[in-house]
Amino acid sequence: MTSGGNSPSRPVVRGDVLLGQIESLASVGLDSEGGRTRLALSESEKAGRDLVVRWMEEAGLEVRVDRIGNIFGILRGADGGLGNGLMIGSHIDTVIHAGPFDGCYGVLSGLAVLRAFREAGVVPPRPLAVAAFTNEEGVRFQPDMLGSLVAAGGMPLGEALNIADGQGCTVGEALAAIGCSGGEEPGFLLPSEYLELHVEQGPRLDAEKKRIGVVEGVQGISWWRVTVEGTANHAGTTPMKMRHDAGYAAALVSVFLRERSLSSGTTLATVGTIAFEPCAVNVIPSKAVFTVDLRDPDGAKLTEAEEGLAAFLEKTALEEGVRILSEHLVRCEPVVFDRELVQTVEDAAVSKGYSSMRLVSGAGHDAQMMAGVCRAAMIFVPSIGGVSHSPDEKTSAGDLLAGVDVLLDVVLRVLGF
Ligand code: HGY
Ligand code: MN
Ligand code: MN
């Protein structure tokens, strides 16, 4: 239900405004690689935050910000309160060299739905909110989904504010530096239902030519930081058998993870960052620091993958004569979304005549946290070629509008229209 005009009695999303805002937000934080980089609580993310707050205010929403920087645009319902609401959320922080849709599509679609209610003069029976959560990506500060985790009571605010990035800057300091810490206590606005509209970021919908993803849950995530301490030595004079090469030990771990994941069939493993010291062409690395991202839809198999990693680190330390330390950064359990709400998503897609399929999300989302405190579900639209976390992330305008069409229909169904 998207068009250029307003129907007298039912909310209608103005697709042109939504697409325009996605494009405008995508131009904030443009980087040298044709993508955008708006790491959490950075100056460029602050510019994005300011834009979204302005759009929320222009849509006539009540804007509230909590002490971890989560932003909420609120449309009060007939009951005038803040309880028992329906929230639509996602994030506007990005990875490095990100695409235009990850997170932003969900926040701006939620804003478009609330704007549609306002413009149609329809007062919902209970409050509607759109949320932009802090640090969903977890690139600068770990864990990821930090803002929604704190809002859902999964981590005390004080602990979260003390988390430091690679330069030693804490979340609290970063919030203060960009002036984005709000006055509300995290969790001041907990909904009864949470919906998140997102690009799939994987290949399935595109490959199977389905327009809508009915997301049944999210797989589990486990992040580790591994530090290998070896012995610096001369690259030209040190016999291979005498080396305690931190770089080689790190490479062994990466190959082990790839082979173990392939044989498991479901576990995914990624070494996304690595740094050597002293990092010189003719010096055997004395130190290697790298991260490991493990995922699996099954919590027990994710634990097995963690245990497999720990055992291999121990074995490698012995065999290579190096010291290996590992730090557990994140563990998000797999989540199964609310069956009834998932069914409502599927009913909405079918009623709109959109092809759809059920799937489990490979990527983590704020919905994974919100599912711990309310009924939650997600809606996906296809990522062309399955590409995301890349400047090449693409989704057609038709699919973007189909997604928000389904989102609005789900909201109307849940609210009993
Ligand atoms: O890592 C993830 O899956 C998400 O993009 N934060
Ligand atoms: Mn995302
Ligand atoms: Mn992401």
XYZ file of C-alpha atoms and ligand atoms in Angstrom:
425
model
C 0.000 0.000 0.000
C 2.384 2.659 -1.230
C 1.486 5.613 -3.409
C 2.081 9.312 -3.826
C -1.108 10.402 -2.076
C -3.096 9.872 1.134
C -6.166 7.664 1.483
C -8.786 9.242 3.824
C -8.925 6.421 6.332
C -6.002 4.074 5.999
C -2.290 4.833 6.339
C -0.383 4.800 3.067
C 3.397 4.759 2.822
C 4.806 7.402 0.473
C 7.353 5.271 -1.342
C 9.038 8.230 -3.006
C 9.830 9.807 0.359
C 11.178 6.526 1.725
C 13.436 5.894 -1.282
C 14.625 9.505 -1.174
C 15.535 9.274 2.506
C 17.373 5.972 1.982
C 19.396 7.680 -0.738
C 20.096 10.754 1.410
C 21.210 8.722 4.420
C 23.351 6.551 2.144
C 25.286 9.655 1.159
C 26.341 10.327 4.776
C 29.843 9.057 5.520
C 30.767 8.277 1.901
C 34.235 6.748 1.750
C 36.943 6.222 -0.848
C 35.708 2.765 -1.896
C 32.253 3.807 -3.170
C 30.604 2.768 0.078
C 29.889 4.572 3.312
C 31.514 4.155 6.692
C 29.555 5.318 9.747
C 31.131 3.411 12.616
C 29.134 3.569 15.835
C 29.306 6.927 17.644
C 31.664 8.436 15.089
C 31.273 11.932 13.648
C 29.867 10.478 10.432
C 27.324 8.412 12.351
C 26.412 11.515 14.299
C 25.568 13.209 10.995
C 23.322 10.278 10.170
C 21.707 10.445 13.602
C 20.984 14.161 13.179
C 19.323 13.496 9.820
C 17.110 10.716 11.188
C 16.102 12.785 14.241
C 15.198 15.675 11.950
C 13.050 13.395 9.789
C 11.355 11.974 12.881
C 10.548 15.499 14.085
C 9.301 16.529 10.620
C 6.987 13.497 10.717
C 5.544 14.857 13.949
C 6.933 12.118 16.190
C 7.979 12.510 19.824
C 11.757 11.907 19.797
C 13.378 10.369 22.883
C 16.978 9.172 23.302
C 18.246 6.852 26.017
C 21.598 6.869 27.832
C 23.226 4.390 25.440
C 22.196 6.614 22.522
C 19.278 4.556 21.212
C 16.943 6.919 19.314
C 13.142 6.446 19.421
C 10.485 8.243 17.355
C 7.125 7.754 19.069
C 3.528 8.134 17.906
C 1.289 7.960 20.966
C -1.827 5.839 20.691
C -5.399 6.456 21.795
C -4.413 5.421 25.301
C -1.777 8.201 25.422
C 0.737 5.988 27.212
C 4.078 4.443 26.318
C 3.292 0.881 27.382
C 2.203 -2.094 25.286
C 3.514 -0.520 22.095
C 4.528 -1.882 18.731
C 8.118 -1.028 17.788
C 9.793 -1.124 14.393
C 13.565 -0.900 14.629
C 17.026 -1.434 13.230
C 20.263 0.600 13.076
C 22.083 3.275 11.076
C 25.669 2.535 12.086
C 27.604 0.639 9.412
C 30.575 -1.647 8.887
C 33.570 -0.323 6.903
C 32.760 0.391 3.212
C 29.127 -0.564 3.731
C 26.185 -0.663 1.382
C 23.223 1.742 1.493
C 20.538 -0.535 2.980
C 21.886 -2.561 5.944
C 19.948 -1.227 8.947
C 18.945 2.090 7.371
C 16.212 0.469 5.309
C 14.569 -0.840 8.475
C 14.769 2.418 10.412
C 13.502 4.560 7.524
C 10.737 2.059 6.699
C 9.595 2.199 10.306
C 9.615 5.985 10.062
C 7.625 5.741 6.803
C 4.961 3.604 8.505
C 4.568 6.006 11.426
C 4.490 8.948 9.005
C 1.705 7.163 7.097
C -0.377 6.951 10.275
C 0.231 10.634 11.023
C -0.595 11.781 7.508
C -3.770 9.691 7.361
C -4.787 11.087 10.726
C -5.102 7.561 12.077
C -4.445 7.307 15.805
C -3.263 3.776 16.631
C -4.947 2.087 19.590
C -1.591 1.841 21.360
C 1.796 3.548 20.849
C 3.917 2.990 17.752
C 7.666 3.594 17.845
C 10.561 3.499 15.420
C 13.991 2.784 16.895
C 17.568 3.321 15.697
C 19.742 1.246 18.023
C 23.334 2.101 18.928
C 26.275 0.000 17.702
C 24.404 -2.818 16.008
C 27.392 -3.712 13.835
C 29.931 -4.185 16.604
C 32.839 -3.169 14.359
C 34.132 -0.424 16.679
C 32.791 -1.677 20.004
C 32.061 -5.307 20.855
C 29.600 -6.876 21.368
C 27.431 -6.114 18.375
C 23.745 -5.275 18.882
C 24.940 -3.348 21.977
C 22.169 -0.717 22.105
C 19.338 -3.225 21.836
C 21.148 -5.588 24.244
C 21.224 -2.859 26.911
C 17.647 -1.747 26.158
C 16.519 -5.376 26.536
C 18.297 -5.655 29.893
C 20.985 -8.012 28.584
C 23.875 -5.874 29.825
C 24.025 -3.234 32.591
C 24.372 0.315 31.235
C 27.534 0.957 33.254
C 29.269 -2.093 31.798
C 28.318 -1.036 28.261
C 29.493 2.555 28.749
C 32.917 1.237 29.792
C 33.510 -0.850 26.668
C 36.528 0.590 24.819
C 37.377 0.594 21.131
C 40.805 -0.250 19.682
C 42.074 3.241 20.555
C 40.909 3.013 24.180
C 37.938 5.340 23.714
C 34.962 4.082 25.730
C 31.325 4.024 24.599
C 30.573 6.622 27.267
C 33.360 8.920 26.047
C 32.283 8.503 22.427
C 28.663 9.300 23.292
C 29.764 12.425 25.143
C 32.093 13.469 22.326
C 29.248 13.544 19.789
C 26.608 14.665 22.290
C 24.334 11.688 21.684
C 23.705 10.397 25.172
C 20.049 10.902 26.005
C 18.216 11.255 29.294
C 16.042 8.150 29.181
C 16.984 5.023 31.087
C 17.547 2.109 28.667
C 14.430 -0.024 28.644
C 12.119 2.946 29.302
C 10.228 1.909 26.157
C 9.740 -1.847 25.900
C 7.133 -2.893 23.313
C 4.785 -5.838 23.164
C 5.785 -6.499 19.564
C 8.995 -5.726 17.700
C 9.300 -5.842 13.901
C 12.427 -5.411 11.817
C 12.536 -5.039 8.035
C 15.968 -5.767 6.569
C 17.712 -6.747 3.358
C 18.527 -10.470 3.534
C 22.285 -9.929 3.118
C 22.474 -13.473 1.790
C 21.785 -15.243 -1.528
C 18.612 -17.237 -0.867
C 15.710 -14.936 -1.835
C 17.510 -13.718 -4.939
C 18.453 -17.257 -6.003
C 14.945 -18.602 -5.430
C 13.327 -15.485 -6.947
C 11.219 -14.835 -3.851
C 10.264 -11.266 -3.008
C 9.664 -11.532 0.748
C 11.600 -13.450 3.385
C 9.497 -14.645 6.328
C 12.235 -14.854 8.939
C 11.734 -17.633 11.497
C 14.785 -16.854 13.603
C 18.450 -15.807 13.735
C 21.478 -18.073 14.044
C 23.855 -17.931 16.992
C 27.014 -15.764 16.972
C 30.312 -16.182 18.831
C 33.190 -13.691 18.453
C 36.742 -14.194 19.778
C 39.918 -12.116 19.817
C 43.046 -14.337 19.664
C 46.559 -13.124 20.520
C 49.547 -15.261 19.485
C 52.924 -14.398 21.055
C 55.926 -15.859 19.233
C 59.541 -14.773 18.814
C 60.750 -12.062 16.486
C 63.790 -13.165 14.528
C 65.655 -12.603 11.271
C 63.749 -13.808 8.197
C 66.999 -14.659 6.418
C 69.049 -16.373 9.096
C 66.547 -18.315 11.209
C 66.174 -21.952 10.110
C 62.486 -22.910 9.599
C 62.669 -25.527 12.357
C 63.857 -22.932 14.889
C 61.040 -20.475 14.350
C 58.255 -19.520 16.753
C 56.326 -17.678 14.092
C 53.153 -15.972 15.380
C 52.035 -15.271 11.818
C 52.282 -18.913 10.795
C 50.397 -20.028 13.910
C 47.593 -17.588 13.044
C 47.469 -18.971 9.512
C 47.179 -22.530 10.875
C 44.153 -21.455 12.950
C 42.478 -19.833 9.954
C 42.932 -22.956 7.811
C 41.720 -25.165 10.668
C 38.536 -23.068 11.036
C 37.801 -23.228 7.319
C 38.267 -27.007 7.172
C 36.276 -27.626 10.364
C 33.404 -25.455 9.121
C 33.279 -27.178 5.732
C 33.117 -30.580 7.414
C 30.456 -29.410 9.893
C 28.077 -28.392 7.121
C 26.354 -25.671 9.187
C 28.999 -23.727 11.123
C 30.421 -20.588 9.520
C 33.843 -19.228 10.511
C 35.506 -15.966 9.512
C 38.856 -14.418 10.414
C 37.923 -10.832 9.569
C 40.786 -8.870 11.152
C 44.465 -9.669 11.663
C 47.485 -7.593 12.685
C 51.156 -8.593 13.014
C 53.917 -7.096 15.092
C 56.460 -5.749 14.341
C 54.923 -6.029 10.853
C 58.170 -5.832 8.840
C 58.916 -7.680 5.633
C 62.084 -9.319 6.959
C 61.102 -10.039 10.584
C 59.389 -13.203 11.751
C 56.219 -11.921 13.467
C 56.517 -11.870 17.239
C 52.790 -11.241 17.612
C 49.571 -11.845 15.715
C 46.200 -10.540 16.905
C 43.116 -11.679 15.005
C 39.359 -12.080 15.439
C 37.197 -15.133 14.852
C 33.476 -14.917 13.978
C 31.675 -18.266 14.459
C 27.996 -18.763 13.560
C 25.614 -21.699 13.671
C 21.804 -22.006 13.798
C 22.228 -24.656 16.511
C 23.486 -23.462 19.900
C 25.041 -26.811 20.781
C 26.981 -26.926 17.501
C 28.133 -23.355 18.091
C 29.489 -24.480 21.469
C 31.231 -27.425 19.779
C 32.838 -24.987 17.341
C 34.045 -22.853 20.268
C 35.457 -25.915 21.995
C 37.110 -27.053 18.754
C 38.776 -23.666 18.407
C 40.030 -23.729 22.009
C 41.499 -27.214 21.591
C 43.241 -26.261 18.343
C 44.729 -23.128 19.924
C 46.167 -25.263 22.733
C 47.641 -27.809 20.286
C 49.130 -25.070 18.068
C 50.711 -23.300 21.042
C 52.496 -26.535 21.988
C 53.578 -27.495 18.479
C 54.791 -24.016 17.462
C 56.287 -23.024 20.801
C 54.137 -19.897 21.004
C 51.787 -18.492 23.662
C 48.139 -18.124 22.654
C 45.519 -16.139 24.570
C 41.861 -15.920 23.553
C 39.225 -13.408 24.663
C 35.514 -14.192 24.209
C 33.883 -11.020 22.851
C 30.341 -12.047 21.950
C 27.961 -14.935 22.396
C 24.434 -14.466 21.051
C 22.241 -17.541 21.267
C 20.196 -18.604 18.242
C 16.720 -17.075 18.420
C 13.362 -18.423 17.211
C 10.856 -15.639 16.509
C 7.262 -15.564 17.740
C 5.346 -18.145 15.690
C 2.123 -16.132 15.515
C 3.906 -12.948 14.439
C 5.901 -14.892 11.847
C 2.627 -16.289 10.528
C 1.228 -12.745 10.346
C 4.212 -11.735 8.212
C 3.587 -14.667 5.884
C -0.181 -13.908 5.723
C 0.575 -10.280 4.864
C 2.998 -11.247 2.075
C 0.519 -13.728 0.606
C -2.400 -11.283 0.835
C -0.327 -8.758 -1.095
C 0.449 -11.329 -3.746
C 4.180 -11.331 -3.067
C 6.119 -14.583 -3.460
C 7.706 -15.519 -0.135
C 9.719 -18.173 1.638
C 10.651 -18.913 5.229
C 14.278 -18.767 6.268
C 16.624 -18.261 9.223
C 18.774 -15.137 9.258
C 22.505 -15.652 8.823
C 23.216 -12.098 9.967
C 22.697 -10.864 13.517
C 20.035 -8.221 14.119
C 18.614 -6.101 16.924
C 15.528 -8.317 16.685
C 17.725 -11.059 18.181
C 17.933 -8.983 21.381
C 14.376 -7.686 21.397
C 13.071 -11.260 21.054
C 14.219 -11.713 24.642
C 11.696 -9.182 25.955
C 8.767 -9.203 23.522
C 7.188 -10.950 20.533
C 9.544 -10.316 17.610
C 9.691 -11.083 13.906
C 11.578 -9.943 10.813
C 10.804 -9.370 7.161
C 13.497 -9.714 4.487
C 13.744 -8.474 0.942
C 16.277 -9.851 -1.546
C 19.913 -8.764 -1.715
C 20.927 -8.972 -5.369
C 23.643 -11.621 -5.664
C 23.429 -12.051 -1.893
C 25.982 -9.262 -1.419
C 26.109 -7.136 1.754
C 28.671 -5.510 4.067
C 30.016 -4.172 0.782
C 29.536 -1.099 -1.436
C 28.027 -3.545 -3.944
C 24.969 -4.199 -1.745
C 21.932 -3.832 -4.033
C 18.152 -4.279 -3.705
C 15.631 -3.157 -6.323
C 13.291 -0.250 -5.564
C 10.371 -2.559 -6.254
C 11.530 -4.995 -3.597
C 12.234 -2.192 -1.110
C 8.655 -0.942 -1.560
C 7.214 -4.460 -1.400
C 8.958 -4.920 1.942
C 7.532 -1.768 3.491
C 4.133 -2.666 2.027
C 4.228 -5.936 3.957
C 5.545 -4.168 7.067
C 2.612 -1.734 7.075
C 0.160 -4.587 6.530
C 1.635 -6.536 9.455
C 1.340 -3.456 11.687
C -2.316 -2.979 10.682
C -3.058 -6.654 11.310
C -1.332 -6.668 14.726
C -3.187 -3.486 15.759
C -6.472 -4.997 14.644
C -7.294 -2.714 11.713
O 27.439 -9.297 12.288
C 26.269 -9.280 11.930
O 25.709 -10.286 11.563
C 25.500 -7.986 11.923
O 25.679 -7.379 10.681
N 25.919 -7.112 12.979
Mn 21.942 -4.863 9.920
Mn 25.358 -5.454 9.206
